[in-house]
Amino acid sequence: MRQVNLRSIDLNLLTVLQILIEEQHVTRAADRLNMSQSAVSRALQRLRVLFNDPLLVKGATGYSLSRRALSLSTELAVTLQSISNLIQEPEFDPYTARSVIRFAGTDLAAWIDMPVFMQTILAQAPSVKIEVSTIPADYFAQLAKGQVDFLVSGIEPTKNLQHLHSYKLGSSELMILMGKQNPLAAQTINLQQYLQAAHGYVSITGKGPAFLDSYLANIGLKRNVVLKISEIRSVVDYCEKTNILFMLPIELISDIVKERDVVQKPLPKELLRPSVNFYLYWHARFHQDPLHRWLREIIVSKSLRGVV
């Protein structure tokens, strides 16, 4: 049997052959294919070389199919349909989907109502399991490794951007948080007081300085940082029991400060009033995945706040 190098075959020729077999006429085949008659004739010549057979035999009353062409007619249609099915995306039905989807981010609860989200999953995709992690980690590395499907974060990545997609969930103003016993709690804080006070910050990844410290360094200023922690919920305890100041997005602290002995204060007027953008991130490998696309639509519809 003659060996065929598939890389040298133009699959478009098989489409032409199918129409030629059906029409048994070059001109009619050209009309159906929206090609010129000469182009179809050239394709037929290439097909004859490929199959080592005349395929269409011209007689006194027109063309007729060769024995090889007759044997190919059914098999060719099935083969082309199989190729089409291989390429065509299957219809997605969330009810039959089976997967484990992992969410991560210490800021997750502030932007996505996960219990309401789960109601939708249980009703419409009962075989999809959800895992949620709010333990501080290098989430972007986890996205890259496929350990996490979705990340909610106010940290904007600085590398591998071409492999990430994102959706802006919203923005949050930064506020100073301190205990009510703090001497500064009853004052309008000026720049000097702010810089001299003891500061703490939450580090999600454990790497690098807080973004505010980078901002201050760029304008020639420095604050007195005495504490770095990884768990945002412990911030309130430090505020109540020490005079340490924290600066956090107001959306993240609105729930954890309820009925606690803390106050929120604006930044000194000498500083810009920065805000933090929060994004839903996912890796490019899942961008066209039908289940992920469906989940992203649900996430956006169940987000707690609109884009601002």
PDB file of N, CA and C in Angstrom, residues 79-170:
ATOM      1  N   THR A  79     -16.143  10.886   6.498  1.00  0.00           N
ATOM      2  CA  THR A  79     -14.844  11.410   6.947  1.00  0.00           C
ATOM      3  C   THR A  79     -14.887  12.927   7.113  1.00  0.00           C
ATOM      4  N   LEU A  80     -15.461  13.620   6.131  1.00  0.00           N
ATOM      5  CA  LEU A  80     -15.536  15.081   6.221  1.00  0.00           C
ATOM      6  C   LEU A  80     -16.422  15.529   7.388  1.00  0.00           C
ATOM      7  N   GLN A  81     -17.496  14.778   7.648  1.00  0.00           N
ATOM      8  CA  GLN A  81     -18.353  15.116   8.781  1.00  0.00           C
ATOM      9  C   GLN A  81     -17.610  14.894  10.104  1.00  0.00           C
ATOM     10  N   SER A  82     -16.784  13.839  10.145  1.00  0.00           N
ATOM     11  CA  SER A  82     -16.000  13.570  11.355  1.00  0.00           C
ATOM     12  C   SER A  82     -14.989  14.682  11.617  1.00  0.00           C
ATOM     13  N   ILE A  83     -14.367  15.168  10.540  1.00  0.00           N
ATOM     14  CA  ILE A  83     -13.421  16.276  10.681  1.00  0.00           C
ATOM     15  C   ILE A  83     -14.139  17.530  11.156  1.00  0.00           C
ATOM     16  N   SER A  84     -15.329  17.772  10.596  1.00  0.00           N
ATOM     17  CA  SER A  84     -16.121  18.927  11.011  1.00  0.00           C
ATOM     18  C   SER A  84     -16.492  18.834  12.492  1.00  0.00           C
ATOM     19  N   ASN A  85     -16.894  17.613  12.933  1.00  0.00           N
ATOM     20  CA  ASN A  85     -17.253  17.415  14.342  1.00  0.00           C
ATOM     21  C   ASN A  85     -16.048  17.605  15.254  1.00  0.00           C
ATOM     22  N   LEU A  86     -14.878  17.201  14.748  1.00  0.00           N
ATOM     23  CA  LEU A  86     -13.656  17.332  15.534  1.00  0.00           C
ATOM     24  C   LEU A  86     -13.326  18.792  15.798  1.00  0.00           C
ATOM     25  N   ILE A  87     -13.554  19.626  14.805  1.00  0.00           N
ATOM     26  CA  ILE A  87     -13.213  21.044  14.909  1.00  0.00           C
ATOM     27  C   ILE A  87     -14.308  21.832  15.608  1.00  0.00           C
ATOM     28  N   GLN A  88     -15.554  21.462  15.335  1.00  0.00           N
ATOM     29  CA  GLN A  88     -16.676  22.224  15.880  1.00  0.00           C
ATOM     30  C   GLN A  88     -16.775  22.037  17.390  1.00  0.00           C
ATOM     31  N   GLU A  89     -16.982  23.117  18.102  1.00  0.00           N
ATOM     32  CA  GLU A  89     -17.130  23.066  19.548  1.00  0.00           C
ATOM     33  C   GLU A  89     -18.445  22.387  19.914  1.00  0.00           C
ATOM     34  N   PRO A  90     -18.399  21.385  20.811  1.00  0.00           N
ATOM     35  CA  PRO A  90     -19.645  20.717  21.183  1.00  0.00           C
ATOM     36  C   PRO A  90     -20.558  21.657  21.959  1.00  0.00           C
ATOM     37  N   GLU A  91     -21.845  21.420  21.867  1.00  0.00           N
ATOM     38  CA  GLU A  91     -22.808  22.243  22.587  1.00  0.00           C
ATOM     39  C   GLU A  91     -22.641  22.037  24.084  1.00  0.00           C
ATOM     40  N   PHE A  92     -22.541  23.132  24.808  1.00  0.00           N
ATOM     41  CA  PHE A  92     -22.277  23.049  26.239  1.00  0.00           C
ATOM     42  C   PHE A  92     -23.566  23.001  27.039  1.00  0.00           C
ATOM     43  N   ASP A  93     -23.633  22.041  27.956  1.00  0.00           N
ATOM     44  CA  ASP A  93     -24.771  21.912  28.855  1.00  0.00           C
ATOM     45  C   ASP A  93     -24.229  21.886  30.282  1.00  0.00           C
ATOM     46  N   PRO A  94     -24.405  22.974  31.053  1.00  0.00           N
ATOM     47  CA  PRO A  94     -23.844  23.008  32.406  1.00  0.00           C
ATOM     48  C   PRO A  94     -24.365  21.889  33.293  1.00  0.00           C
ATOM     49  N   TYR A  95     -25.580  21.415  33.017  1.00  0.00           N
ATOM     50  CA  TYR A  95     -26.166  20.378  33.872  1.00  0.00           C
ATOM     51  C   TYR A  95     -25.374  19.073  33.802  1.00  0.00           C
ATOM     52  N   THR A  96     -24.731  18.812  32.681  1.00  0.00           N
ATOM     53  CA  THR A  96     -23.957  17.565  32.529  1.00  0.00           C
ATOM     54  C   THR A  96     -22.460  17.780  32.750  1.00  0.00           C
ATOM     55  N   ALA A  97     -22.049  19.014  32.990  1.00  0.00           N
ATOM     56  CA  ALA A  97     -20.619  19.303  33.181  1.00  0.00           C
ATOM     57  C   ALA A  97     -20.121  18.686  34.485  1.00  0.00           C
ATOM     58  N   ARG A  98     -18.908  18.160  34.441  1.00  0.00           N
ATOM     59  CA  ARG A  98     -18.276  17.585  35.632  1.00  0.00           C
ATOM     60  C   ARG A  98     -16.882  18.180  35.763  1.00  0.00           C
ATOM     61  N   SER A  99     -16.654  18.869  36.859  1.00  0.00           N
ATOM     62  CA  SER A  99     -15.348  19.493  37.060  1.00  0.00           C
ATOM     63  C   SER A  99     -15.236  20.001  38.485  1.00  0.00           C
ATOM     64  N   VAL A 100     -13.995  20.276  38.892  1.00  0.00           N
ATOM     65  CA  VAL A 100     -13.723  20.946  40.160  1.00  0.00           C
ATOM     66  C   VAL A 100     -13.149  22.318  39.820  1.00  0.00           C
ATOM     67  N   ILE A 101     -13.803  23.378  40.265  1.00  0.00           N
ATOM     68  CA  ILE A 101     -13.378  24.744  39.978  1.00  0.00           C
ATOM     69  C   ILE A 101     -12.869  25.373  41.272  1.00  0.00           C
ATOM     70  N   ARG A 102     -11.672  25.934  41.199  1.00  0.00           N
ATOM     71  CA  ARG A 102     -11.036  26.475  42.402  1.00  0.00           C
ATOM     72  C   ARG A 102     -10.956  27.997  42.339  1.00  0.00           C
ATOM     73  N   PHE A 103     -11.480  28.634  43.373  1.00  0.00           N
ATOM     74  CA  PHE A 103     -11.422  30.083  43.538  1.00  0.00           C
ATOM     75  C   PHE A 103     -10.400  30.415  44.619  1.00  0.00           C
ATOM     76  N   ALA A 104      -9.733  31.549  44.454  1.00  0.00           N
ATOM     77  CA  ALA A 104      -8.761  31.968  45.463  1.00  0.00           C
ATOM     78  C   ALA A 104      -8.788  33.485  45.584  1.00  0.00           C
ATOM     79  N   GLY A 105      -8.323  33.960  46.740  1.00  0.00           N
ATOM     80  CA  GLY A 105      -8.199  35.395  46.947  1.00  0.00           C
ATOM     81  C   GLY A 105      -8.703  35.805  48.309  1.00  0.00           C
ATOM     82  N   THR A 106      -7.899  36.540  49.040  1.00  0.00           N
ATOM     83  CA  THR A 106      -8.332  37.032  50.346  1.00  0.00           C
ATOM     84  C   THR A 106      -9.433  38.080  50.207  1.00  0.00           C
ATOM     85  N   ASP A 107      -9.582  38.636  49.009  1.00  0.00           N
ATOM     86  CA  ASP A 107     -10.580  39.686  48.773  1.00  0.00           C
ATOM     87  C   ASP A 107     -11.866  39.140  48.163  1.00  0.00           C
ATOM     88  N   LEU A 108     -11.959  37.833  48.050  1.00  0.00           N
ATOM     89  CA  LEU A 108     -13.052  37.204  47.309  1.00  0.00           C
ATOM     90  C   LEU A 108     -14.431  37.584  47.847  1.00  0.00           C
ATOM     91  N   ALA A 109     -14.603  37.471  49.162  1.00  0.00           N
ATOM     92  CA  ALA A 109     -15.937  37.665  49.747  1.00  0.00           C
ATOM     93  C   ALA A 109     -16.446  39.086  49.597  1.00  0.00           C
ATOM     94  N   ALA A 110     -15.544  40.048  49.413  1.00  0.00           N
ATOM     95  CA  ALA A 110     -15.968  41.443  49.286  1.00  0.00           C
ATOM     96  C   ALA A 110     -16.577  41.738  47.928  1.00  0.00           C
ATOM     97  N   TRP A 111     -16.329  40.872  46.954  1.00  0.00           N
ATOM     98  CA  TRP A 111     -16.754  41.196  45.587  1.00  0.00           C
ATOM     99  C   TRP A 111     -17.686  40.180  44.963  1.00  0.00           C
ATOM    100  N   ILE A 112     -17.686  38.946  45.448  1.00  0.00           N
ATOM    101  CA  ILE A 112     -18.572  37.921  44.894  1.00  0.00           C
ATOM    102  C   ILE A 112     -19.364  37.298  46.031  1.00  0.00           C
ATOM    103  N   ASP A 113     -20.675  37.274  45.893  1.00  0.00           N
ATOM    104  CA  ASP A 113     -21.531  36.639  46.886  1.00  0.00           C
ATOM    105  C   ASP A 113     -21.500  35.134  46.631  1.00  0.00           C
ATOM    106  N   MET A 114     -20.528  34.452  47.242  1.00  0.00           N
ATOM    107  CA  MET A 114     -20.321  33.041  46.960  1.00  0.00           C
ATOM    108  C   MET A 114     -21.512  32.161  47.345  1.00  0.00           C
ATOM    109  N   PRO A 115     -22.207  32.405  48.462  1.00  0.00           N
ATOM    110  CA  PRO A 115     -23.394  31.573  48.736  1.00  0.00           C
ATOM    111  C   PRO A 115     -24.463  31.682  47.647  1.00  0.00           C
ATOM    112  N   VAL A 116     -24.719  32.900  47.146  1.00  0.00           N
ATOM    113  CA  VAL A 116     -25.686  33.065  46.055  1.00  0.00           C
ATOM    114  C   VAL A 116     -25.148  32.406  44.788  1.00  0.00           C
ATOM    115  N   PHE A 117     -23.851  32.548  44.552  1.00  0.00           N
ATOM    116  CA  PHE A 117     -23.214  31.890  43.409  1.00  0.00           C
ATOM    117  C   PHE A 117     -23.421  30.376  43.493  1.00  0.00           C
ATOM    118  N   MET A 118     -23.250  29.805  44.693  1.00  0.00           N
ATOM    119  CA  MET A 118     -23.399  28.364  44.869  1.00  0.00           C
ATOM    120  C   MET A 118     -24.837  27.913  44.634  1.00  0.00           C
ATOM    121  N   GLN A 119     -25.806  28.752  44.950  1.00  0.00           N
ATOM    122  CA  GLN A 119     -27.202  28.402  44.664  1.00  0.00           C
ATOM    123  C   GLN A 119     -27.386  28.128  43.177  1.00  0.00           C
ATOM    124  N   THR A 120     -26.785  28.990  42.361  1.00  0.00           N
ATOM    125  CA  THR A 120     -26.880  28.825  40.908  1.00  0.00           C
ATOM    126  C   THR A 120     -26.167  27.557  40.460  1.00  0.00           C
ATOM    127  N   ILE A 121     -24.991  27.293  41.012  1.00  0.00           N
ATOM    128  CA  ILE A 121     -24.222  26.100  40.627  1.00  0.00           C
ATOM    129  C   ILE A 121     -24.994  24.843  40.996  1.00  0.00           C
ATOM    130  N   LEU A 122     -25.522  24.788  42.201  1.00  0.00           N
ATOM    131  CA  LEU A 122     -26.258  23.598  42.648  1.00  0.00           C
ATOM    132  C   LEU A 122     -27.480  23.341  41.780  1.00  0.00           C
ATOM    133  N   ALA A 123     -28.122  24.407  41.324  1.00  0.00           N
ATOM    134  CA  ALA A 123     -29.349  24.257  40.528  1.00  0.00           C
ATOM    135  C   ALA A 123     -29.052  23.942  39.071  1.00  0.00           C
ATOM    136  N   GLN A 124     -28.033  24.573  38.508  1.00  0.00           N
ATOM    137  CA  GLN A 124     -27.811  24.474  37.069  1.00  0.00           C
ATOM    138  C   GLN A 124     -26.627  23.592  36.674  1.00  0.00           C
ATOM    139  N   ALA A 125     -25.689  23.375  37.588  1.00  0.00           N
ATOM    140  CA  ALA A 125     -24.519  22.542  37.287  1.00  0.00           C
ATOM    141  C   ALA A 125     -24.206  21.668  38.500  1.00  0.00           C
ATOM    142  N   PRO A 126     -25.087  20.724  38.826  1.00  0.00           N
ATOM    143  CA  PRO A 126     -24.971  19.975  40.084  1.00  0.00           C
ATOM    144  C   PRO A 126     -23.724  19.108  40.201  1.00  0.00           C
ATOM    145  N   SER A 127     -23.075  18.797  39.085  1.00  0.00           N
ATOM    146  CA  SER A 127     -21.876  17.955  39.149  1.00  0.00           C
ATOM    147  C   SER A 127     -20.581  18.765  39.135  1.00  0.00           C
ATOM    148  N   VAL A 128     -20.703  20.093  39.193  1.00  0.00           N
ATOM    149  CA  VAL A 128     -19.528  20.961  39.287  1.00  0.00           C
ATOM    150  C   VAL A 128     -19.255  21.245  40.761  1.00  0.00           C
ATOM    151  N   LYS A 129     -18.057  20.939  41.203  1.00  0.00           N
ATOM    152  CA  LYS A 129     -17.670  21.161  42.599  1.00  0.00           C
ATOM    153  C   LYS A 129     -16.833  22.440  42.701  1.00  0.00           C
ATOM    154  N   ILE A 130     -17.067  23.193  43.769  1.00  0.00           N
ATOM    155  CA  ILE A 130     -16.379  24.465  43.976  1.00  0.00           C
ATOM    156  C   ILE A 130     -15.486  24.372  45.210  1.00  0.00           C
ATOM    157  N   GLU A 131     -14.252  24.825  45.066  1.00  0.00           N
ATOM    158  CA  GLU A 131     -13.332  24.936  46.193  1.00  0.00           C
ATOM    159  C   GLU A 131     -12.906  26.394  46.319  1.00  0.00           C
ATOM    160  N   VAL A 132     -12.910  26.913  47.545  1.00  0.00           N
ATOM    161  CA  VAL A 132     -12.569  28.312  47.798  1.00  0.00           C
ATOM    162  C   VAL A 132     -11.422  28.375  48.800  1.00  0.00           C
ATOM    163  N   SER A 133     -10.385  29.131  48.446  1.00  0.00           N
ATOM    164  CA  SER A 133      -9.252  29.322  49.355  1.00  0.00           C
ATOM    165  C   SER A 133      -9.019  30.813  49.553  1.00  0.00           C
ATOM    166  N   THR A 134      -9.003  31.228  50.819  1.00  0.00           N
ATOM    167  CA  THR A 134      -8.686  32.624  51.141  1.00  0.00           C
ATOM    168  C   THR A 134      -7.386  32.710  51.936  1.00  0.00           C
ATOM    169  N   ILE A 135      -6.634  31.614  51.943  1.00  0.00           N
ATOM    170  CA  ILE A 135      -5.335  31.606  52.628  1.00  0.00           C
ATOM    171  C   ILE A 135      -4.331  32.372  51.769  1.00  0.00           C
ATOM    172  N   PRO A 136      -3.640  33.355  52.323  1.00  0.00           N
ATOM    173  CA  PRO A 136      -2.669  34.121  51.523  1.00  0.00           C
ATOM    174  C   PRO A 136      -1.652  33.215  50.842  1.00  0.00           C
ATOM    175  N   ALA A 137      -1.390  33.487  49.576  1.00  0.00           N
ATOM    176  CA  ALA A 137      -0.451  32.686  48.790  1.00  0.00           C
ATOM    177  C   ALA A 137      -0.052  33.485  47.556  1.00  0.00           C
ATOM    178  N   ASP A 138       0.880  32.936  46.802  1.00  0.00           N
ATOM    179  CA  ASP A 138       1.253  33.542  45.529  1.00  0.00           C
ATOM    180  C   ASP A 138       0.246  33.078  44.484  1.00  0.00           C
ATOM    181  N   TYR A 139      -0.885  33.766  44.463  1.00  0.00           N
ATOM    182  CA  TYR A 139      -2.011  33.315  43.652  1.00  0.00           C
ATOM    183  C   TYR A 139      -1.705  33.327  42.156  1.00  0.00           C
ATOM    184  N   PHE A 140      -0.937  34.289  41.704  1.00  0.00           N
ATOM    185  CA  PHE A 140      -0.662  34.359  40.270  1.00  0.00           C
ATOM    186  C   PHE A 140       0.200  33.175  39.824  1.00  0.00           C
ATOM    187  N   ALA A 141       1.087  32.717  40.695  1.00  0.00           N
ATOM    188  CA  ALA A 141       1.858  31.507  40.393  1.00  0.00           C
ATOM    189  C   ALA A 141       0.933  30.295  40.336  1.00  0.00           C
ATOM    190  N   GLN A 142      -0.062  30.269  41.216  1.00  0.00           N
ATOM    191  CA  GLN A 142      -1.028  29.170  41.201  1.00  0.00           C
ATOM    192  C   GLN A 142      -1.868  29.188  39.929  1.00  0.00           C
ATOM    193  N   LEU A 143      -2.235  30.381  39.465  1.00  0.00           N
ATOM    194  CA  LEU A 143      -2.948  30.479  38.187  1.00  0.00           C
ATOM    195  C   LEU A 143      -2.107  29.919  37.049  1.00  0.00           C
ATOM    196  N   ALA A 144      -0.838  30.290  37.031  1.00  0.00           N
ATOM    197  CA  ALA A 144       0.064  29.847  35.965  1.00  0.00           C
ATOM    198  C   ALA A 144       0.228  28.334  35.967  1.00  0.00           C
ATOM    199  N   LYS A 145       0.205  27.721  37.139  1.00  0.00           N
ATOM    200  CA  LYS A 145       0.400  26.277  37.258  1.00  0.00           C
ATOM    201  C   LYS A 145      -0.906  25.496  37.116  1.00  0.00           C
ATOM    202  N   GLY A 146      -2.021  26.189  36.980  1.00  0.00           N
ATOM    203  CA  GLY A 146      -3.301  25.503  36.855  1.00  0.00           C
ATOM    204  C   GLY A 146      -3.853  25.012  38.177  1.00  0.00           C
ATOM    205  N   GLN A 147      -3.311  25.503  39.297  1.00  0.00           N
ATOM    206  CA  GLN A 147      -3.791  25.090  40.613  1.00  0.00           C
ATOM    207  C   GLN A 147      -5.027  25.864  41.040  1.00  0.00           C
ATOM    208  N   VAL A 148      -5.276  26.977  40.385  1.00  0.00           N
ATOM    209  CA  VAL A 148      -6.418  27.843  40.676  1.00  0.00           C
ATOM    210  C   VAL A 148      -7.073  28.213  39.355  1.00  0.00           C
ATOM    211  N   ASP A 149      -8.399  28.248  39.336  1.00  0.00           N
ATOM    212  CA  ASP A 149      -9.135  28.627  38.123  1.00  0.00           C
ATOM    213  C   ASP A 149      -9.436  30.116  38.078  1.00  0.00           C
ATOM    214  N   PHE A 150      -9.864  30.671  39.210  1.00  0.00           N
ATOM    215  CA  PHE A 150     -10.231  32.081  39.279  1.00  0.00           C
ATOM    216  C   PHE A 150      -9.599  32.728  40.505  1.00  0.00           C
ATOM    217  N   LEU A 151      -9.159  33.956  40.320  1.00  0.00           N
ATOM    218  CA  LEU A 151      -8.572  34.731  41.404  1.00  0.00           C
ATOM    219  C   LEU A 151      -9.232  36.098  41.457  1.00  0.00           C
ATOM    220  N   VAL A 152      -9.590  36.527  42.659  1.00  0.00           N
ATOM    221  CA  VAL A 152     -10.055  37.895  42.882  1.00  0.00           C
ATOM    222  C   VAL A 152      -8.978  38.613  43.672  1.00  0.00           C
ATOM    223  N   SER A 153      -8.467  39.709  43.104  1.00  0.00           N
ATOM    224  CA  SER A 153      -7.351  40.380  43.767  1.00  0.00           C
ATOM    225  C   SER A 153      -7.301  41.856  43.397  1.00  0.00           C
ATOM    226  N   GLY A 154      -6.803  42.634  44.353  1.00  0.00           N
ATOM    227  CA  GLY A 154      -6.513  44.042  44.093  1.00  0.00           C
ATOM    228  C   GLY A 154      -5.071  44.251  43.698  1.00  0.00           C
ATOM    229  N   ILE A 155      -4.303  43.158  43.648  1.00  0.00           N
ATOM    230  CA  ILE A 155      -2.911  43.216  43.196  1.00  0.00           C
ATOM    231  C   ILE A 155      -2.892  43.043  41.691  1.00  0.00           C
ATOM    232  N   GLU A 156      -2.192  43.908  41.003  1.00  0.00           N
ATOM    233  CA  GLU A 156      -2.100  43.808  39.549  1.00  0.00           C
ATOM    234  C   GLU A 156      -0.768  43.165  39.185  1.00  0.00           C
ATOM    235  N   PRO A 157      -0.783  42.093  38.400  1.00  0.00           N
ATOM    236  CA  PRO A 157       0.445  41.375  38.074  1.00  0.00           C
ATOM    237  C   PRO A 157       1.388  42.223  37.229  1.00  0.00           C
ATOM    238  N   THR A 158       2.672  41.914  37.335  1.00  0.00           N
ATOM    239  CA  THR A 158       3.690  42.657  36.583  1.00  0.00           C
ATOM    240  C   THR A 158       4.394  41.801  35.540  1.00  0.00           C
ATOM    241  N   LYS A 159       4.106  40.495  35.518  1.00  0.00           N
ATOM    242  CA  LYS A 159       4.746  39.630  34.531  1.00  0.00           C
ATOM    243  C   LYS A 159       3.747  38.591  34.030  1.00  0.00           C
ATOM    244  N   ASN A 160       4.096  37.976  32.905  1.00  0.00           N
ATOM    245  CA  ASN A 160       3.240  36.970  32.267  1.00  0.00           C
ATOM    246  C   ASN A 160       1.839  37.501  31.961  1.00  0.00           C
ATOM    247  N   LEU A 161       1.766  38.795  31.638  1.00  0.00           N
ATOM    248  CA  LEU A 161       0.466  39.403  31.386  1.00  0.00           C
ATOM    249  C   LEU A 161      -0.226  38.795  30.167  1.00  0.00           C
ATOM    250  N   GLN A 162       0.580  38.317  29.202  1.00  0.00           N
ATOM    251  CA  GLN A 162       0.001  37.768  27.973  1.00  0.00           C
ATOM    252  C   GLN A 162      -0.768  36.481  28.237  1.00  0.00           C
ATOM    253  N   HIS A 163      -0.545  35.866  29.404  1.00  0.00           N
ATOM    254  CA  HIS A 163      -1.219  34.613  29.726  1.00  0.00           C
ATOM    255  C   HIS A 163      -2.429  34.806  30.633  1.00  0.00           C
ATOM    256  N   LEU A 164      -2.752  36.053  30.966  1.00  0.00           N
ATOM    257  CA  LEU A 164      -3.843  36.317  31.892  1.00  0.00           C
ATOM    258  C   LEU A 164      -4.962  37.117  31.231  1.00  0.00           C
ATOM    259  N   HIS A 165      -6.175  36.825  31.641  1.00  0.00           N
ATOM    260  CA  HIS A 165      -7.333  37.627  31.276  1.00  0.00           C
ATOM    261  C   HIS A 165      -7.952  38.143  32.565  1.00  0.00           C
ATOM    262  N   SER A 166      -8.656  39.252  32.472  1.00  0.00           N
ATOM    263  CA  SER A 166      -9.223  39.832  33.683  1.00  0.00           C
ATOM    264  C   SER A 166     -10.529  40.552  33.393  1.00  0.00           C
ATOM    265  N   TYR A 167     -11.316  40.711  34.449  1.00  0.00           N
ATOM    266  CA  TYR A 167     -12.552  41.491  34.416  1.00  0.00           C
ATOM    267  C   TYR A 167     -12.560  42.366  35.655  1.00  0.00           C
ATOM    268  N   LYS A 168     -12.773  43.661  35.466  1.00  0.00           N
ATOM    269  CA  LYS A 168     -12.770  44.575  36.599  1.00  0.00           C
ATOM    270  C   LYS A 168     -14.076  44.458  37.371  1.00  0.00           C
ATOM    271  N   LEU A 169     -13.965  44.046  38.632  1.00  0.00           N
ATOM    272  CA  LEU A 169     -15.135  43.927  39.487  1.00  0.00           C
ATOM    273  C   LEU A 169     -15.527  45.248  40.115  1.00  0.00           C
ATOM    274  N   GLY A 170     -14.534  46.121  40.337  1.00  0.00           N
ATOM    275  CA  GLY A 170     -14.833  47.413  40.932  1.00  0.00           C
ATOM    276  C   GLY A 170     -13.605  48.066  41.521  1.00  0.00           C
TER     277      GLY A 170
END
